[in-house]
Tab-separated table of C-alpha atoms in Angstrom:
chain	number	residue	atom	x	y	z
B	1049	MET	CA	143.839	2.060	216.394
B	1050	ALA	CA	142.460	2.431	213.229
B	1051	PHE	CA	143.825	5.555	212.575
B	1052	GLY	CA	147.455	4.308	213.265
B	1053	SER	CA	148.498	3.164	209.847
B	1054	ARG	CA	147.985	7.169	208.499
B	1055	ALA	CA	152.160	8.566	207.937
B	1056	ALA	CA	152.789	11.387	210.127
B	1057	GLY	CA	153.493	14.486	208.664
B	1058	LYS	CA	152.403	12.946	205.455
B	1059	HIS	CA	149.620	15.331	203.268
B	1060	ARG	CA	147.409	13.906	200.621
B	1061	GLY	CA	148.155	15.540	197.345
B	1062	SER	CA	145.663	18.050	196.010
B	1063	SER	CA	142.446	16.084	193.849
B	1064	ARG	CA	141.789	16.480	190.171
B	1065	LEU	CA	139.151	18.717	190.689
B	1066	SER	CA	141.097	20.660	193.064
B	1067	ARG	CA	144.179	21.165	190.499
B	1068	LYS	CA	141.719	22.310	187.582
B	1069	THR	CA	139.612	24.918	190.091
B	1070	ALA	CA	143.373	26.121	190.916
B	1071	GLY	CA	144.132	26.436	187.299
B	1072	TYR	CA	141.157	28.141	186.319
B	1073	ALA	CA	141.616	30.719	189.031
B	1074	GLY	CA	145.161	31.251	187.716
B	1075	VAL	CA	143.737	32.090	184.536
B	1076	ALA	CA	141.089	34.048	185.984
B	1077	ALA	CA	143.476	36.315	187.856
B	1078	LEU	CA	145.819	36.630	184.609
B	1079	ALA	CA	142.639	38.041	182.841
B	1080	THR	CA	142.747	40.591	185.272
B	1081	THR	CA	146.169	41.945	184.344
B	1082	GLY	CA	145.847	41.424	180.672
B	1083	VAL	CA	148.656	39.121	180.603
B	1084	VAL	CA	147.669	36.162	178.717
B	1085	GLY	CA	150.842	33.984	177.763
B	1086	THR	CA	152.818	31.098	178.702
B	1087	LEU	CA	152.391	31.302	182.422
B	1088	ALA	CA	148.740	30.380	181.599
B	1089	GLY	CA	149.581	27.220	179.994
B	1090	PRO	CA	149.994	25.265	183.027
B	1091	ALA	CA	146.901	25.938	184.020
B	1092	PHE	CA	145.458	25.035	180.969
B	1093	ALA	CA	147.937	21.822	180.815
B	1094	ALA	CA	146.569	20.375	183.798
B	1095	SER	CA	143.205	20.970	182.827
B	1096	ASP	CA	141.630	18.034	180.490
B	1097	LYS	CA	140.199	20.784	178.529
B	1098	ALA	CA	141.430	24.112	177.977
B	1099	PRO	CA	138.667	26.849	178.351
B	1100	SER	CA	137.392	28.780	175.511
B	1101	MET	CA	137.067	32.480	174.675
B	1102	GLU	CA	133.813	32.395	176.421
B	1103	ASP	CA	134.852	30.379	179.445
B	1104	THR	CA	137.461	32.878	180.030
B	1105	GLY	CA	135.879	36.392	178.850
B	1106	LEU	CA	138.737	37.082	176.761
B	1107	ASN	CA	137.189	39.067	173.419
B	1108	ALA	CA	138.997	41.035	170.865
B	1109	VAL	CA	139.043	44.892	171.987
B	1110	VAL	CA	138.213	47.825	170.044
B	1111	THR	CA	139.488	50.971	171.616
B	1112	ALA	CA	137.531	54.052	171.477
B	1113	ALA	CA	140.450	55.760	169.437
B	1114	ASP	CA	140.169	53.156	166.796
B	1115	VAL	CA	136.189	54.017	166.310
B	1116	ALA	CA	137.370	57.753	166.265
B	1117	ALA	CA	139.563	57.287	164.023
B	1118	ASP	CA	137.589	55.160	161.808
B	1119	VAL	CA	134.522	58.016	161.780
B	1120	GLU	CA	136.873	60.550	161.144
B	1121	ALA	CA	137.949	58.622	158.022
B	1122	GLN	CA	134.315	58.403	156.696
B	1123	ALA	CA	133.651	62.070	157.544
B	1124	GLU	CA	136.795	63.214	155.496
B	1125	ALA	CA	135.630	60.727	152.478
B	1126	GLN	CA	132.033	62.088	152.630
B	1127	SER	CA	133.162	65.617	152.604
B	1128	ALA	CA	135.652	64.743	149.783
B	1129	ALA	CA	132.698	63.322	147.568
B	1130	ALA	CA	130.564	66.186	148.571
B	1131	GLU	CA	133.273	68.537	147.373
B	1132	ALA	CA	133.994	66.966	144.066
B	1133	VAL	CA	129.760	66.773	143.374
B	1134	ALA	CA	129.848	70.471	144.210
B	1135	ALA	CA	133.001	71.286	141.838
B	1136	LYS	CA	131.433	69.075	139.279
B	1137	GLU	CA	128.254	70.615	139.932
B	1138	LYS	CA	130.096	74.519	139.863
B	1139	ALA	CA	131.643	73.426	136.900
B	1140	GLU	CA	128.913	72.503	135.006
B	1141	ALA	CA	127.216	75.498	136.008
B	1142	ASP	CA	129.881	77.645	135.021
B	1143	ALA	CA	130.101	75.946	131.257
B	1144	LYS	CA	126.210	76.411	130.814
B	1145	ALA	CA	126.649	80.315	132.051
B	1146	ARG	CA	129.323	80.987	129.393
B	1147	ALA	CA	127.620	78.987	126.851
B	1148	ALA	CA	124.272	80.885	127.331
B	1149	GLU	CA	126.172	84.274	127.564
B	1150	ALA	CA	128.136	83.070	123.927
B	1151	LYS	CA	124.848	82.231	122.497
B	1152	GLN	CA	123.423	85.771	123.661
B	1153	LYS	CA	126.508	87.542	122.208
B	1154	ALA	CA	126.199	85.833	119.089
B	1155	GLU	CA	122.796	86.751	118.881
B	1156	GLU	CA	123.206	89.817	119.430
B	1157	LYS	CA	125.990	90.492	117.226
B	1158	ALA	CA	123.535	88.472	114.614
B	1159	LYS	CA	121.062	91.056	114.619
B	1160	ALA	CA	123.281	93.885	114.816
B	1161	GLU	CA	124.487	92.727	111.849
B	1162	ARG	CA	120.877	92.496	110.374
B	1163	GLU	CA	119.874	95.559	111.585
B	1164	ALA	CA	123.289	97.100	110.298
B	1165	ALA	CA	122.546	95.072	106.390
B	1166	GLU	CA	118.925	96.322	106.190
B	1167	ARG	CA	119.759	100.161	107.426
B	1168	ALA	CA	122.211	99.764	104.570
B	1169	ALA	CA	119.753	98.138	102.063
B	1170	ARG	CA	116.964	101.278	103.032
B	1171	GLU	CA	119.776	103.783	102.560
B	1172	GLU	CA	120.742	101.875	99.290
B	1173	GLU	CA	117.039	101.877	98.272
B	1174	ARG	CA	116.554	106.065	99.100
B	1175	LYS	CA	119.379	106.992	97.147
B	1176	ARG	CA	118.267	104.572	94.414
B	1177	LEU	CA	115.031	106.425	94.402
B	1178	ASN	CA	115.998	109.713	94.343
B	1179	THR	CA	118.813	109.130	91.621
B	1180	PHE	CA	117.852	110.281	88.430
B	1181	VAL	CA	118.904	108.914	85.230
B	1182	SER	CA	119.403	109.749	81.374
B	1183	PRO	CA	116.173	108.604	79.787
B	1184	LEU	CA	117.952	106.337	76.812
B	1185	GLU	CA	121.347	104.619	77.880
B	1186	ASP	CA	124.560	105.549	75.086
B	1187	SER	CA	122.878	107.938	73.465
B	1188	TYR	CA	123.505	111.474	72.970
B	1189	VAL	CA	121.313	114.665	72.268
B	1190	SER	CA	120.490	115.293	68.612
B	1191	THR	CA	118.310	118.652	68.678
B	1192	GLN	CA	118.940	120.930	71.512
B	1193	TYR	CA	116.189	122.765	73.370
B	1194	ARG	CA	114.738	126.386	71.899
B	1195	ALA	CA	115.970	125.284	68.460
B	1196	GLY	CA	114.094	126.839	65.793
B	1197	GLY	CA	112.393	126.138	62.520
B	1198	GLY	CA	108.974	125.327	60.870
B	1199	MET	CA	108.985	121.681	62.140
B	1200	TRP	CA	107.431	122.935	65.269
B	1201	SER	CA	104.022	125.021	65.907
B	1202	SER	CA	105.544	127.106	68.492
B	1203	GLY	CA	108.015	128.256	66.356
B	1204	SER	CA	111.265	126.650	68.647
B	1205	HIS	CA	111.536	123.126	69.819
B	1206	THR	CA	110.223	122.810	73.232
B	1207	GLY	CA	112.591	119.783	74.247
B	1208	ILE	CA	115.620	117.719	73.377
B	1209	ASP	CA	115.798	115.008	71.038
B	1210	PHE	CA	118.058	111.843	71.596
B	1211	HIS	CA	119.438	109.548	69.235
B	1212	ALA	CA	117.844	106.260	69.237
B	1213	ALA	CA	116.971	103.606	66.615
B	1214	SER	CA	113.209	102.112	66.592
B	1215	GLY	CA	112.358	100.119	69.769
B	1216	THR	CA	114.691	101.366	71.848
B	1217	SER	CA	113.990	100.988	75.672
B	1218	VAL	CA	112.957	104.198	77.067
B	1219	HIS	CA	113.342	104.607	80.919
B	1220	ALA	CA	111.709	106.734	83.658
B	1221	VAL	CA	114.206	109.534	84.732
B	1222	GLY	CA	113.321	109.302	88.129
B	1223	LEU	CA	110.493	108.192	90.562
B	1224	GLY	CA	107.357	109.313	90.095
B	1225	THR	CA	103.843	108.734	88.874
B	1226	VAL	CA	102.383	108.462	85.355
B	1227	VAL	CA	99.956	111.042	84.739
B	1228	GLU	CA	99.561	110.567	80.633
B	1229	ALA	CA	100.155	107.790	78.653
B	1230	GLY	CA	98.746	107.421	75.464
B	1231	TRP	CA	98.132	109.277	72.467
B	1232	GLY	CA	99.528	112.627	72.648
B	1233	GLY	CA	98.690	114.265	69.271
B	1234	ALA	CA	101.580	115.716	67.699
B	1235	TYR	CA	104.025	113.719	70.346
B	1236	GLY	CA	102.807	110.458	68.924
B	1237	ASN	CA	102.348	107.760	71.567
B	1238	ASN	CA	103.588	109.485	74.749
B	1239	VAL	CA	104.323	109.116	78.178
B	1240	VAL	CA	103.939	112.023	81.448
B	1241	ILE	CA	105.208	111.350	84.663
B	1242	LYS	CA	104.806	113.088	87.709
B	1243	HIS	CA	108.196	113.210	90.107
B	1244	ALA	CA	108.190	113.589	93.700
B	1245	ASP	CA	109.176	117.359	93.606
B	1246	GLY	CA	106.457	118.444	91.684
B	1247	THR	CA	108.099	118.767	88.343
B	1248	TYR	CA	107.231	116.830	85.462
B	1249	THR	CA	109.221	114.979	82.195
B	1250	GLN	CA	107.385	113.624	78.951
B	1251	TYR	CA	108.799	111.337	76.717
B	1252	GLY	CA	107.392	111.310	73.179
B	1253	HIS	CA	107.366	109.796	69.727
B	1254	LEU	CA	107.149	105.896	71.415
B	1255	SER	CA	106.029	103.152	69.688
B	1256	SER	CA	104.764	101.152	72.256
B	1257	LEU	CA	103.918	102.006	75.418
B	1258	SER	CA	104.917	99.574	78.734
B	1259	VAL	CA	103.296	101.787	82.031
B	1260	SER	CA	99.554	103.187	82.378
B	1261	VAL	CA	98.000	106.277	84.267
B	1262	GLY	CA	98.344	105.687	88.028
B	1263	GLN	CA	101.527	103.627	87.913
B	1264	GLN	CA	104.119	104.203	90.212
B	1265	VAL	CA	107.807	104.050	88.259
B	1266	THR	CA	111.248	104.024	89.628
B	1267	PRO	CA	114.191	105.495	88.024
B	1268	GLY	CA	115.610	103.469	85.216
B	1269	GLN	CA	112.029	101.230	84.997
B	1270	GLN	CA	111.155	101.036	81.104
B	1271	ILE	CA	108.176	102.896	80.527
B	1272	GLY	CA	108.139	102.174	76.661
B	1273	LEU	CA	110.401	101.477	73.412
B	1274	SER	CA	111.405	104.709	71.221
B	1275	GLY	CA	109.840	105.349	67.565
B	1276	SER	CA	108.176	107.756	65.181
B	1277	THR	CA	104.584	108.059	65.696
B	1278	GLY	CA	103.225	111.486	65.563
B	1279	ASN	CA	104.771	114.977	64.051
B	1280	SER	CA	108.267	112.990	63.449
B	1281	SER	CA	110.817	112.993	60.526
B	1282	GLY	CA	112.383	109.580	62.428
B	1283	PRO	CA	112.964	107.610	64.920
B	1284	HIS	CA	113.905	109.438	68.178
B	1285	LEU	CA	113.009	110.316	71.863
B	1286	HIS	CA	111.546	113.742	72.422
B	1287	PHE	CA	112.363	114.349	76.226
B	1288	GLU	CA	110.889	117.502	77.495
B	1289	ALA	CA	111.217	118.429	81.444
B	1290	ARG	CA	108.245	120.579	82.592
B	1291	THR	CA	106.529	122.401	85.835
B	1292	GLY	CA	103.247	120.966	85.038
B	1293	ALA	CA	101.554	118.396	83.117
B	1294	SER	CA	100.616	120.118	80.082
B	1295	TYR	CA	102.420	121.743	77.344
B	1296	GLY	CA	103.677	125.438	77.489
B	1297	SER	CA	105.280	124.952	80.833
B	1298	ASP	CA	108.863	123.921	79.840
B	1299	ILE	CA	112.089	124.080	81.126
B	1300	ASP	CA	115.589	123.679	80.088
B	1301	PRO	CA	115.632	119.449	80.009
B	1302	ILE	CA	119.728	119.400	79.818
B	1303	SER	CA	119.484	121.948	83.176
B	1304	TYR	CA	116.971	120.111	84.698
B	1305	LEU	CA	118.604	116.195	84.088
B	1306	ARG	CA	122.094	118.044	84.966
B	1307	SER	CA	120.501	119.457	88.484
B	1308	HIS	CA	119.225	116.149	89.279
B	1309	GLY	CA	123.249	114.575	88.704
B	1310	VAL	CA	122.322	113.271	85.129
B	1311	SER	CA	125.924	114.005	82.846
B	1312	LEU	CA	125.016	114.903	79.424
């Protein structure tokens, strides 16, 4: 028989295609268990070409824990960055607030100092204007009030005489308004000043005048220069204190000046 030449009990070896198929099946079975190692080696070796990662479906596995860790790290980094920005903004705001507060305090202090200086200046000016001075510096009374003699038409001296060389500066004794400035007969060139308290002072025998009627004068202001004009025996200053602007209203000039703080 034609079939008699086949040896009994013998099996034909598996074909090359069958071996390759079996190798792939083995790899697939191992892949389902996650075991890829030396066991897959023979199957790969048996084939003409080892299957690629795409053939086997074995790709890198990223777990949910890894993703969560990355998200958490990013969140922490963002939170830290936000906190740093907030801290910087707060520090800048605090610095601006402190600077504004310091500036306000400095301005308030400067304002208070200016106001204090202005008050002090006003007070000083008030005191100066309310202060009386002697009509002549470094002088003395050479003829007393009410001194008698034929030199005076009234029979007595209506004022006091201050020793003074011709051309000596004569000052207003206090704040006031000039009500007379010019020739005064026996008084020669004279000035009469009305003061704030309603009293008057007169300055006679002047060689020249420095003020005019209606002018405001302050304590110590020059109103003229001493001389010997009018009924005079020599250069000096005739000074009177009066209750009115005219002759005959005289009061004791030394007592008047002393009552206003002037030492004679």
